[in-house]
Structure formats: structure tokens, C-alpha cells
Short mmCIF file of C-alpha atoms and ligand atoms in Angstrom, two decimals:
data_model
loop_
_atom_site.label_atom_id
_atom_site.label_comp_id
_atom_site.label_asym_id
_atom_site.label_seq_id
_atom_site.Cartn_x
_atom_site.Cartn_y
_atom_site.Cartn_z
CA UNK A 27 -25.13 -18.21 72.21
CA UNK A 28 -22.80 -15.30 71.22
CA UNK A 29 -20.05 -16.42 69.10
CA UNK A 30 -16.68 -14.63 68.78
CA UNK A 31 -14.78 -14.73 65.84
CA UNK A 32 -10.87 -15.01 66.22
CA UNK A 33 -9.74 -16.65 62.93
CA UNK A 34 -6.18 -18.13 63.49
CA UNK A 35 -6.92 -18.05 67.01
CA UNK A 36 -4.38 -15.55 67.81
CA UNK A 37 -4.01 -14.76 71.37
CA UNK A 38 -6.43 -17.39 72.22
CA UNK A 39 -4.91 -19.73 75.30
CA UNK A 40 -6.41 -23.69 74.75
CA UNK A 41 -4.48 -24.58 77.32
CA UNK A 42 -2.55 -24.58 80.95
CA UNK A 43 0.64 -25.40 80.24
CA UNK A 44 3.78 -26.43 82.48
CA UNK A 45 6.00 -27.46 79.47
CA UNK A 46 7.11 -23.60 77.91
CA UNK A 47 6.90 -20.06 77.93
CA UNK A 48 7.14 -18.08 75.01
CA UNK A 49 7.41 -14.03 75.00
CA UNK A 50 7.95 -12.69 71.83
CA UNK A 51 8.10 -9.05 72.78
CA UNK A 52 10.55 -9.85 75.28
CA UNK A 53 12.09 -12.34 73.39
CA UNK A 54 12.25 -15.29 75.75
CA UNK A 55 11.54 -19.02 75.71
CA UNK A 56 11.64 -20.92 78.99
CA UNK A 57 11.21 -24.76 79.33
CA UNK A 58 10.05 -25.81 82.35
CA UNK A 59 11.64 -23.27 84.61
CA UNK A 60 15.23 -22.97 82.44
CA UNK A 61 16.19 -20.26 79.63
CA UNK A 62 16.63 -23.03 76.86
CA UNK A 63 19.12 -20.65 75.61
CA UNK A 64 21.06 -21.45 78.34
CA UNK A 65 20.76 -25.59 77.94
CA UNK A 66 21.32 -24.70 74.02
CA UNK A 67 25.11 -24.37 75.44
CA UNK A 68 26.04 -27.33 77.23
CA UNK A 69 23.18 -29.96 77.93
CA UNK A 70 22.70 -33.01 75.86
CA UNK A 71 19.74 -34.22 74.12
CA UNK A 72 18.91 -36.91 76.71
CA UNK A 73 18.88 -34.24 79.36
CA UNK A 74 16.74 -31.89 78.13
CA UNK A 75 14.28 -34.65 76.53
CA UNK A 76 14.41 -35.64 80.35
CA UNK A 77 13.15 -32.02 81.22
CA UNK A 78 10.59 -31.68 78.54
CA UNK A 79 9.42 -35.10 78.96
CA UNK A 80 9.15 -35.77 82.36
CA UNK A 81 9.06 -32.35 84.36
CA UNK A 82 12.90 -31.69 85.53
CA UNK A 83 16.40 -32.36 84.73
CA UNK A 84 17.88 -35.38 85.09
CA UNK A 85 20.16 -36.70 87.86
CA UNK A 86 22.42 -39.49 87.26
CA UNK A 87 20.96 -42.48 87.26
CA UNK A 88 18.02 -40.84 85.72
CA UNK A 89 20.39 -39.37 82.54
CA UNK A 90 21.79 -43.13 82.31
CA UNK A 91 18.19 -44.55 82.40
CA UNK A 92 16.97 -42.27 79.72
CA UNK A 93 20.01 -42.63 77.47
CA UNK A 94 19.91 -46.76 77.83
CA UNK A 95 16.45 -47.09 76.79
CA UNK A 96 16.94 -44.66 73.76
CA UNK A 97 19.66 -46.80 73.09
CA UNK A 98 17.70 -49.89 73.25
CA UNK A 99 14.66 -49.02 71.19
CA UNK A 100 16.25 -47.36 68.15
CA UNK A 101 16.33 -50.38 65.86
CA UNK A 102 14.34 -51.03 63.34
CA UNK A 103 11.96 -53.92 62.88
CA UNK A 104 12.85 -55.80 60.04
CA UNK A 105 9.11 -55.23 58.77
CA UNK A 106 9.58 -51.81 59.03
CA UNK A 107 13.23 -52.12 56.89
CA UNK A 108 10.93 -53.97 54.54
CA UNK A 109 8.30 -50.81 54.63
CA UNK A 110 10.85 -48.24 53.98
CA UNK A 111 12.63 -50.13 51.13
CA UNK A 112 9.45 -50.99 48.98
CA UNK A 113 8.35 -47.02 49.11
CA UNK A 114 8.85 -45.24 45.57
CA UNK A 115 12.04 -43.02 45.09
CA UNK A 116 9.88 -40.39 45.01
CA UNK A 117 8.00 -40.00 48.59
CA UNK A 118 9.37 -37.04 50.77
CA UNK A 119 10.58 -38.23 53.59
CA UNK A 120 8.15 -36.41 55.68
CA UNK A 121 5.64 -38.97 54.28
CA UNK A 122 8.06 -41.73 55.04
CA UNK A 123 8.30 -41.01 59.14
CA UNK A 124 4.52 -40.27 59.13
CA UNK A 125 3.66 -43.32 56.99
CA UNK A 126 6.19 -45.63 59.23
CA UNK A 127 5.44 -44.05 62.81
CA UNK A 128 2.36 -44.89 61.97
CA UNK A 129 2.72 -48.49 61.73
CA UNK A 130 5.34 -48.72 64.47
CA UNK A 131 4.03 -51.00 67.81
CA UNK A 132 5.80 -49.91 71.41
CA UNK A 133 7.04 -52.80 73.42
CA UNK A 134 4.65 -51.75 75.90
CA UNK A 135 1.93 -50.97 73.71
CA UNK A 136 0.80 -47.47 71.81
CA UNK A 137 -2.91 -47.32 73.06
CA UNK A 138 -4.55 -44.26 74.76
CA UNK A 139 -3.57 -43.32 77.54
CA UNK A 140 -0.24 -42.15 76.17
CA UNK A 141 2.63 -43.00 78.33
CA UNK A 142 6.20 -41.30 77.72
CA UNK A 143 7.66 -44.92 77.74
CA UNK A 144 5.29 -44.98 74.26
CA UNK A 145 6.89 -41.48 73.29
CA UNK A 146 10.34 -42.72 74.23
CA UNK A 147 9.75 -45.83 71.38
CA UNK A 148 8.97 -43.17 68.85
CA UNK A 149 11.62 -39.91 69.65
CA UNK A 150 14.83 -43.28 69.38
CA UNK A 151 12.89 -44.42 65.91
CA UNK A 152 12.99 -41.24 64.32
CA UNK A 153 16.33 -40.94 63.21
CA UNK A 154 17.41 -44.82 62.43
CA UNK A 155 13.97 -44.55 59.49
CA UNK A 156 15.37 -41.25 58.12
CA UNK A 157 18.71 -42.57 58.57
CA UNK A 158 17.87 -45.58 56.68
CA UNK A 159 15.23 -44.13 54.14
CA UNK A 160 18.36 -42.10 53.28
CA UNK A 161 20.73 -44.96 52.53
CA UNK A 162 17.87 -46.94 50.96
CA UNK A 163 16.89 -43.97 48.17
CA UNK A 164 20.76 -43.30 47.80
CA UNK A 165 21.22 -46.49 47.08
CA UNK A 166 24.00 -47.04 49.65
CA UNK A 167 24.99 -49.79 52.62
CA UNK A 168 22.47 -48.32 55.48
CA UNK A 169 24.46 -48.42 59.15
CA UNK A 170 22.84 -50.08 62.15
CA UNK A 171 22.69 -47.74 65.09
CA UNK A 172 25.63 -47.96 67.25
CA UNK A 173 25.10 -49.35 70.60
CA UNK A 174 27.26 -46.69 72.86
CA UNK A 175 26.45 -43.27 71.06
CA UNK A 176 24.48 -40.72 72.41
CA UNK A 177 21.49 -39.56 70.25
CA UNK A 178 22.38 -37.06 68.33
CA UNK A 179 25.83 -38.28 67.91
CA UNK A 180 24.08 -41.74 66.83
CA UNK A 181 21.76 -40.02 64.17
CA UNK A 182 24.99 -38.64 62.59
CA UNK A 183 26.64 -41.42 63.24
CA UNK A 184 24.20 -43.09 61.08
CA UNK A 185 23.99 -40.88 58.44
CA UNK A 186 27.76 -40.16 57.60
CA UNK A 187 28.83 -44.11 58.37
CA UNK A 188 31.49 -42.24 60.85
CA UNK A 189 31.44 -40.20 64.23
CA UNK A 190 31.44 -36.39 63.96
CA UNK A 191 33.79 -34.29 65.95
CA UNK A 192 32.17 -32.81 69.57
CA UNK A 193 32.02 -29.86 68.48
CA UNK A 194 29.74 -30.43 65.51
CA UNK A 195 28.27 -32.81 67.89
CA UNK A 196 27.64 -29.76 70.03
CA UNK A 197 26.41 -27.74 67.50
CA UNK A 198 23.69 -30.11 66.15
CA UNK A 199 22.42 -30.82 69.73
CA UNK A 200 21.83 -27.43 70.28
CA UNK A 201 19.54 -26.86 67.31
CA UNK A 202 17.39 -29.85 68.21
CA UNK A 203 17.67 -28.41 72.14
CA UNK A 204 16.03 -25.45 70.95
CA UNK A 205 13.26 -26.56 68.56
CA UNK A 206 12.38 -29.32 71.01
CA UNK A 207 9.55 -27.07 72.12
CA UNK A 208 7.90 -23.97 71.24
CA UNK A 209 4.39 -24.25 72.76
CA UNK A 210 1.20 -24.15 70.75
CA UNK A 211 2.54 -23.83 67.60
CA UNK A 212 0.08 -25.74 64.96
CA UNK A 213 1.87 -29.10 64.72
CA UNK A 214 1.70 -29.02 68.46
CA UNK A 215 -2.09 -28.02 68.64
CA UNK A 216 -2.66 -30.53 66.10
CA UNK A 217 -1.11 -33.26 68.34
CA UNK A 218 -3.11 -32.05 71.78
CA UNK A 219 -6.69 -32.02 69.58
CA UNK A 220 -5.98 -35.60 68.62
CA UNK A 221 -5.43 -36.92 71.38
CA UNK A 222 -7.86 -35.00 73.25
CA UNK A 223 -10.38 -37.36 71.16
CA UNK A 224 -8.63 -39.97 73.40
CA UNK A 225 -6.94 -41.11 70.33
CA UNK A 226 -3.68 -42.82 70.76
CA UNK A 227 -0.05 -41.13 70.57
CA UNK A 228 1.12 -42.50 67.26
CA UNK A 229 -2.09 -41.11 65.90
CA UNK A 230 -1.33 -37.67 67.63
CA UNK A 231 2.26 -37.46 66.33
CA UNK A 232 1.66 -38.41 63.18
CA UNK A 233 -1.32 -36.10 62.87
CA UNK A 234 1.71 -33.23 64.17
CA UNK A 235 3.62 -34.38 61.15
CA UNK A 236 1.11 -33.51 58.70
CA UNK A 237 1.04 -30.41 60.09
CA UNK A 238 4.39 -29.84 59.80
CA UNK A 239 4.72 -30.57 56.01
CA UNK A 240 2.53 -27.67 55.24
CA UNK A 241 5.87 -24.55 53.97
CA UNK A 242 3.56 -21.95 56.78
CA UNK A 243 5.03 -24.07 59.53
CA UNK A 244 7.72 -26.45 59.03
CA UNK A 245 10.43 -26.24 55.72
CA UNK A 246 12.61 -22.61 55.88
CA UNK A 247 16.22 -23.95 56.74
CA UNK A 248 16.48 -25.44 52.92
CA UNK A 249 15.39 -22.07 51.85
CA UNK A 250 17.95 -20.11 53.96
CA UNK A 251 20.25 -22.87 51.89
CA UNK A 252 19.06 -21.64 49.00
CA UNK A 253 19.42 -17.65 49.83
CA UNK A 254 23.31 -18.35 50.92
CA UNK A 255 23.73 -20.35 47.63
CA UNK A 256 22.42 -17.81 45.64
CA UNK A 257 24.39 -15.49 47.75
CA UNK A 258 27.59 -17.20 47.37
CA UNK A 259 30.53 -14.47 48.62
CA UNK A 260 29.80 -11.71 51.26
CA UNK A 261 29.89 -8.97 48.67
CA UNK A 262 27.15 -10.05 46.81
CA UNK A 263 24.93 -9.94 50.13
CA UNK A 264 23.86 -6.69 49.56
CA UNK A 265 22.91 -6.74 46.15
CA UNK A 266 21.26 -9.89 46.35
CA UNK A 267 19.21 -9.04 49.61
CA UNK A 268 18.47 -5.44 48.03
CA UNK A 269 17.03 -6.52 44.97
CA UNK A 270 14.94 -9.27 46.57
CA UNK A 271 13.08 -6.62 49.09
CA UNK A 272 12.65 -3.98 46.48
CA UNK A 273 11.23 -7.12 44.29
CA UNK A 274 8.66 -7.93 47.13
CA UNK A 275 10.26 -11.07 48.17
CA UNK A 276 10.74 -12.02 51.62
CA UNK A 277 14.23 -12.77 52.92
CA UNK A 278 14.27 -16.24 54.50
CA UNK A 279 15.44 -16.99 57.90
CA UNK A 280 14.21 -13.67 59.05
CA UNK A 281 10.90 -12.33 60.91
CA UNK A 282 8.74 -14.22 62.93
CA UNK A 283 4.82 -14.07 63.57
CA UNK A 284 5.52 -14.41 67.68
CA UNK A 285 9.16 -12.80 68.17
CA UNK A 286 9.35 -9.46 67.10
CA UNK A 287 12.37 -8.49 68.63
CA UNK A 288 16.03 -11.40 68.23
CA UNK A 289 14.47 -14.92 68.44
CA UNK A 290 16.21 -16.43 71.66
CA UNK A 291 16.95 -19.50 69.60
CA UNK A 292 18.85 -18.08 66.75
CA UNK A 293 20.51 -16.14 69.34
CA UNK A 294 21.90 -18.81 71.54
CA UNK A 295 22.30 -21.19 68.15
CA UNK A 296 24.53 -18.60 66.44
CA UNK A 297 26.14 -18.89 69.95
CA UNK A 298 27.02 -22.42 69.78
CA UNK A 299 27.75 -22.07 66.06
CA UNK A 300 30.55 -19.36 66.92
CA UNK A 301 31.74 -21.22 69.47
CA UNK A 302 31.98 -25.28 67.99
CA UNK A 303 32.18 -25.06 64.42
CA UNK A 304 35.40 -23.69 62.22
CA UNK A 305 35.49 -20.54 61.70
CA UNK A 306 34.40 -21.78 57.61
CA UNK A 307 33.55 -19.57 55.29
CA UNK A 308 29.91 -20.41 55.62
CA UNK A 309 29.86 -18.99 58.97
CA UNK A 310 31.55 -16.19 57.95
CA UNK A 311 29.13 -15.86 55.19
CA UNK A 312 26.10 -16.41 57.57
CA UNK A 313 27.45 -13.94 60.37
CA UNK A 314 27.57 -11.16 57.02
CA UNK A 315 24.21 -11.86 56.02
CA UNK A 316 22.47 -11.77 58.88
CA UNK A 317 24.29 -7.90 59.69
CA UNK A 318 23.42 -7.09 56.29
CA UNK A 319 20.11 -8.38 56.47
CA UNK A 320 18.71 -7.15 59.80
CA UNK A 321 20.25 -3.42 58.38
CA UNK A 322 18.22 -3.83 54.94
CA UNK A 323 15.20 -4.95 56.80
CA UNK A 324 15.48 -2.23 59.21
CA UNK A 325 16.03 0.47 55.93
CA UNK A 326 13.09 -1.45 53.96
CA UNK A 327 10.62 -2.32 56.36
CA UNK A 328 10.87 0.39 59.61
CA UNK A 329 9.17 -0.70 62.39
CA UNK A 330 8.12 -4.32 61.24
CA UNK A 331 11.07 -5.45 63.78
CA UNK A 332 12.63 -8.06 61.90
CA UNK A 333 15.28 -10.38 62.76
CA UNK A 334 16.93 -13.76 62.54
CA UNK A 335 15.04 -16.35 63.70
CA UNK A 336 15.72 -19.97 64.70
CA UNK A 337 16.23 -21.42 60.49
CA UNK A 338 18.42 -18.84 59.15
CA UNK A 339 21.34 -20.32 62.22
CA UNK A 340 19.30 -23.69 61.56
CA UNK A 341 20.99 -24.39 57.90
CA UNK A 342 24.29 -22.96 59.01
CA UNK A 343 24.29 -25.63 61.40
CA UNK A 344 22.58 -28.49 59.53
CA UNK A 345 25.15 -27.52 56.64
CA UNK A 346 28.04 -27.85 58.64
CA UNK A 347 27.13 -31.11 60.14
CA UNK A 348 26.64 -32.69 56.68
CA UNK A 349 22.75 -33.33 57.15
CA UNK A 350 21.79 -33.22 53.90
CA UNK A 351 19.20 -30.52 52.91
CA UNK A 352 16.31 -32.96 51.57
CA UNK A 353 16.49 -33.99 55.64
CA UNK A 354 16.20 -30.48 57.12
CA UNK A 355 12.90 -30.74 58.21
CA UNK A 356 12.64 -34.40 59.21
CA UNK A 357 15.76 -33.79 61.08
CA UNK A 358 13.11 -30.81 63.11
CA UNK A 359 10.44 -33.50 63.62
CA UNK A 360 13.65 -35.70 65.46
CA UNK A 361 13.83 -32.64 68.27
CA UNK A 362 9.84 -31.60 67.97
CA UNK A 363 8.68 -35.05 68.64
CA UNK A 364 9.92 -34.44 72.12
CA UNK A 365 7.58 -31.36 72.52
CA UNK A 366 4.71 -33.09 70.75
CA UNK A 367 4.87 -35.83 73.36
CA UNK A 368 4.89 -33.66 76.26
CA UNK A 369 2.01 -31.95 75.16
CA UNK A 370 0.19 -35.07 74.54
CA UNK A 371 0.90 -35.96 78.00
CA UNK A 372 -0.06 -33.09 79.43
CA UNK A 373 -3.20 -33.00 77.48
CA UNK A 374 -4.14 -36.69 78.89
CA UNK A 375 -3.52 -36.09 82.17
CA UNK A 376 -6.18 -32.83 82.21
CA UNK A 377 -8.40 -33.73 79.04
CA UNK A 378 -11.36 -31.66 77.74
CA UNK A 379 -12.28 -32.53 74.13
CA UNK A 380 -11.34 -29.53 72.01
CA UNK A 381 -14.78 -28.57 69.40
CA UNK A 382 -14.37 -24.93 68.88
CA UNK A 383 -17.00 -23.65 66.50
CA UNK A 384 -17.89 -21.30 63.30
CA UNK A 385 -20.27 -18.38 62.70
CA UNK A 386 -22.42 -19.39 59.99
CA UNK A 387 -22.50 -17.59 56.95
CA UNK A 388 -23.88 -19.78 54.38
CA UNK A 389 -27.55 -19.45 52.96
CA UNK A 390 -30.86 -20.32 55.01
CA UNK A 391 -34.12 -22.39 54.49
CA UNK A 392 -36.44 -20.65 53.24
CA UNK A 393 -39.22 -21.79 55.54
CA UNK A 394 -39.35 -22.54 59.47
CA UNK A 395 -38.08 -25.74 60.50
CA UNK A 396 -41.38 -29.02 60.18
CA UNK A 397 -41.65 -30.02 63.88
C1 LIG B 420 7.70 -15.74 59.45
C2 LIG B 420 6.76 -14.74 58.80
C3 LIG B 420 5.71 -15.51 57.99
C4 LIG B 420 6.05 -13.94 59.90
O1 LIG B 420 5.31 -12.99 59.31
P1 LIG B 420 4.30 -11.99 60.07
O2 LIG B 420 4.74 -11.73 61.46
O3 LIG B 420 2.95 -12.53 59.91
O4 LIG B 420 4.52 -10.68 59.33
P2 LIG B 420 3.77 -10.21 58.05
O5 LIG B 420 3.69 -11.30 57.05
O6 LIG B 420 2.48 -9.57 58.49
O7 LIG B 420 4.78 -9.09 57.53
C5 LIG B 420 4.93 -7.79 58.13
C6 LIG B 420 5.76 -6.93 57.19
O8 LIG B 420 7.11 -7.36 57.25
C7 LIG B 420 7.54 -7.81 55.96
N1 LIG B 420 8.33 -9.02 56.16
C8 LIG B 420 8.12 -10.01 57.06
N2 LIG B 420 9.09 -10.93 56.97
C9 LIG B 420 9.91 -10.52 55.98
C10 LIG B 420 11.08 -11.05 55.43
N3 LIG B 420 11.60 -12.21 55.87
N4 LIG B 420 11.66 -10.40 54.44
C11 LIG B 420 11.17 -9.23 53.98
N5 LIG B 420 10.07 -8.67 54.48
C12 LIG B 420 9.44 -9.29 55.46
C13 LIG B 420 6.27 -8.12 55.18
O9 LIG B 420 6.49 -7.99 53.80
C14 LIG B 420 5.35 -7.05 55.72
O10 LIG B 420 5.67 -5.83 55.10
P3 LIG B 420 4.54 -4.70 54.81
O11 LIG B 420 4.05 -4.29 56.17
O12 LIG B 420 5.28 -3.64 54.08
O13 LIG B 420 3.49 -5.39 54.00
C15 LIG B 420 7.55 -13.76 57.90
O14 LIG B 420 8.43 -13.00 58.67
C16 LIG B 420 8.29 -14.48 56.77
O15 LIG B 420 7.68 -14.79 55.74
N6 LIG B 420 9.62 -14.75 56.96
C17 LIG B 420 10.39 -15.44 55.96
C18 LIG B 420 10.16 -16.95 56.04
C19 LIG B 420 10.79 -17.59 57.28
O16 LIG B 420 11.89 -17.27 57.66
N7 LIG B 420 10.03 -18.49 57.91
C20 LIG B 420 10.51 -19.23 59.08
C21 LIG B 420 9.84 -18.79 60.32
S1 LIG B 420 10.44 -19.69 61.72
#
């Protein structure tokens, strides 16, 4: 049989796929018939969960359904309190949600087939263990979740012991709106090869999160942080940026392997950061690096097409709403889990094991095969 190599398996669809569309010449992202751009600006989390997770926006009584049973599955166990609070200082907290999805047990269940009821236990878990891994390793009084907030509003909530304004509310929302999805990304493979063993959704998610820990996939935002620290006023943005191309270095928060023209998300995020956070002077410092940065680029690298993408608006936002930057990429997994789920779904519902293959190049026997 004639074997093709594609290593990275660029271009290669694994899948049909109702859930997204992704065009990064065009520079559009589309979930499940809706610019998520567009939702970025005034949909909650609950509503677009409702649309990646079960096919369509919500009406009503749907919105209300979803929201309640968020709200009633987001506390913690007490054995899973216990779990969290004997784990050394020291574990990332990427290994915490892995290690304590892993261990968590749906009211209905988490065996294969995957249900989005099982998803729905998991995506209102996510932020109470992070929450409370956070108050745990800080040493400080972790707070219960709150029985009328919405999600996002509720992982805040949790994490500054008060509620945010709407606007940073908003703002937040918006970020996790637009990294609930972005097709088959690796995290998201990972999940649909799992449970295309027929393996069972915790496995599959926290397979995803693995994924995610590796810096080629999950992890710039805190590095964007890093570039605007080291930035610190707007006139240093030049200098800074300059000396970092001519040095080889790679400006963080911009260029992407699939957009090569404005990434739709960090589009419609610095949107919603314009338009519900003070006008603070880190948003005046982001809105000046990003010029500057898409001119250097443009000067340095001609033709590469190289722009903002989602984490350079990602850690303007994150910064603004106090997450702190140790949670930047567990706060992703709070929005991605959504995706992850869908995929597994979708996966279930039309399964083929997935067993690409290799071209052998390692060394032969030196005689024909005994019979
Ligand atoms: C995301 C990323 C890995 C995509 O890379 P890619 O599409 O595979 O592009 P390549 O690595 O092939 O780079 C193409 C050229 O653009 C340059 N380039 C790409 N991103 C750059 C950046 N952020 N800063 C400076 N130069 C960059 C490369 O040095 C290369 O230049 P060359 O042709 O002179 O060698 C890359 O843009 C990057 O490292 N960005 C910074 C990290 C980041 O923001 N990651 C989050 C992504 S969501």
C-alpha cells in the first residue's frame, strides 16, 4: 500500500465537522452558522456553550435550563477539596485540573458514550478547582460558588471574593466566547482520537489537557505579560520590539500558523476591550504595541503577514480582570473544554477509530522472513 507522508498533518481533514469553520486567509471563524466575532459582543457564556454544545442558540427556557444546571454542578466534592489541598505547592495548575477531572464522577455517570449532561459536570467544575487550588496554594479563605451568578461572573466571583463590574464581566466572557472553539487544533484532535478508542470523556478531556500544557499550543498570554512588562511606557515600544526582531526573537502575541491575515478573535476581543474596560493605561499601552508591532513586523519580516492574534488581546483582558497570570492558561481550558466536548460528541455520534500510520525507515532483517 502506498503511503503518503504529511508530517504535522497539515491540510489533512480527519473529520466532518458541524461545530466551526476556520479560514485563515480570509480570516474568519464561524461556529455553527454565527461569526463568533459577532457573539464575542453581546452573548453570554451559557449561550454560546448552548450553541457549541448542543447545535443552536438557546431560547429561553433553554438559556435558564443550561445556566441552572451549571449552577447546580459547580461544587466541589469534599473528596475532591481534600485532593486539591494535599497536592505540593509546587504542581502547575494545569496538572491540578487534569489530575482532579480525572477523578471527578458525573451524577449521571462519565462512561462511553459521552453525553453533554457528562460535559456539562466537567465545563461548571473547572473554575470552582482552579478557583480553589488558588486560595489553597495562596494560603487564603477559598469562596464557595455563589448560587445566582452566571459563569463567568461566578469564576471571578470566586477568585477575587467580590463581583466584578459588567463590563469586565463583558470583557472576560468574550475571551472565553472566542477560544471556546477553534476546530482541530491538537488539544482538540487529541480529545476526538481518545475517544474514538471508545474511551470515556473524562479520559478525552484530560488527554486535551495534556496537550495543552505543551508552550507550541497552549501558554502565550503570560508571555504577552511579560513583553508589556518589559515594555513598560509606549515609548519604549519601539526600541524594545526593534531590538528583539533584529536579535531573532519572536514578538509574542503576534503571527499565527492558520491566520495569516488579523485573527478574527483578537479583532473582535480588542473590540470588547475598547468598548468595556477603562480606558487604563494598559490598554493604551496594548493598542501602541500592537500599531507598533504589526509596522515592525511588516518592516522586518515582508510578506510573512503577521498580526495580532487571539493572546496578545488575551492578557490585556485577563490583566484587567485581575486573573492572575499563573491562571492564564487554565483559565483557556475553562472556555476550550466547551469545544473539546463538542468534538467528543460529534466524534461518538459518527466514530471511526483514528490509526494513521508511518513510513518505515529503520533498518531491515537481514534474511527473508521463517514461514
Ligand atoms: C504562532 C507561530 C508559531 C506561527 O508560526 P508559523 O506560521 O509557523 O510561522 P514560522 O514559524 O514559519 O515563521 C515565518 C516567519 O515569520 C517570522 N515570525 C513569525 N512569528 C513571529 C513573531 N511573533 N515575531 C517575529 N517574527 C515572527 C519567523 O521568524 C519567520 O521568519 P523567516 O521567514 O525570516 O525565518 C509564530 O507566529 C510565533 O512564534 N508567534 C509568537 C508566539 C505566539 O504568539 N504564539 C501564540 C499563537 S496563538
Amino acid at each position: 500500500m502506498k503511503r503518503e507522508l504529511n508530517i504535522g498533518l497539515e491540510g489533512i481533514a480527519i473529520a466532518e465537522s458541524k461545530i466551526t469553520h476556520v479560514d485563515g486567509i480570509k480570516g474568519e471563524l464561524v461556529y455553527r452558522g454565527h461569526w463568533a466575532g459577532e457573539l464575542a459582543r453581546d452573548k453570554s457564556f451559557e449561550e454560546i456553550l448552548h450553541l457549541v454544545l448542543f447545535g443552536s442558540l438557546p431560547d429561553a427556557v433553554q438559556l435558564k435550563d443550561v445556566t441552572q444546571k451549571l449552577i447546580s454542578l459547580r461544587a466541589l466534592p469534599s473528596e475532591l477539596k481534600t485532593v486539591i489541598r494535599s497536592m505540593p505547592k509546587g504542581v502547575p495548575y494545569m496538572a491540578v485540573l487534569r489530575s482532579v477531572l480525572s477523578l471527578v464522577t458525573a451524577p449521571e455517570g462519565t462512561e462511553y458514550p459521552p453525553t453533554a449532561d457528562q460535559a456539562l459536570s466537567l465545563i461548571a467544575m473547572t473554575p470552582t478547582i482552579l478557583a480553589y487550588r488558588y486560595a489553597s496554594v495562596n494560603g487564603t479563605e477559598p469562596v464557595e460558588p455563589h448560587a445566582s451568578l452566571g459563569h463567568v461572573e461566578n469564576y471571578l466571583y470566586m477568585l477575587n471574593g467580590r463581583a466584578l463590574e459588567a463590563g469586565l464581566v463583558r470583557a472576560l466572557s468574550a475571551y472565553l466566547i472566542l477560544s471556546m472553539d477553534h476546530e482541530i487544533n491538537a488539544s482538540t484532535f487529541t480529545a476526538r482520537v481518545v475517544v474514538a478508542t471508545q474511551a470515556d470523556l473524562v479520559s478525552a478531556i484530560c488527554a486535551a489537557i495534556g496537550a495543552l500544557i505543551g508552550p507550541l499550543h497552549g501558554g502565550a498570554p503570560s508571555k504577552v505579560d511579560d513583553l508589556l512588562d518589559e515594555i513598560g511606557v509606549e515609548e519604549r515600544a519601539e526600541e524594545v520590539m526593534r531590538l528583539k526582531i533584529e536579535r531573532g526573537d519572536r514578538l509574542m502575541g503576534f503571527g499565527h500558523r492558520v491566520y495569516k491575515t488579523w485573527d478574527p478573535r483578537a479583532a473582535a476581543l480588542k473590540y470588547v476591550a475598547q468598548h468595556n474596560t477603562e480606558a487604563s493605561k494598559l490598554l493604551k499601552l496594548s493598542l501602541h504595541v500592537e500599531e507598533v508591532a504589526v509596522r515592525l513586523l511588516e518592516q522586518y519580516k515582508p510578506g510573512r503577514n503577521l498580526y495580532p492574534n487571539i493572546e496578545f488581546w488575551a492578557a490585556a483582558v485577563l490583566r484587567s480582570v485581575n486573573v492572575p497570570k499563573e491562571l492564564y492558561t487554565p483559565t483557556f481550558c475553562c472556555s476550550r473544554i466547551v469545544g473539546w466536548s463538542a468534538h467528543v460528541l460529534e466524534q461518538s455520534e459518527n466514530n471511526r477509530l483514528i490509526r494513521p500510520t508511518a513510513i518505515y525507515t529503520g533498518a531491515w532483517p537481514d534474511h527473508e522472513q521463517a514461514r
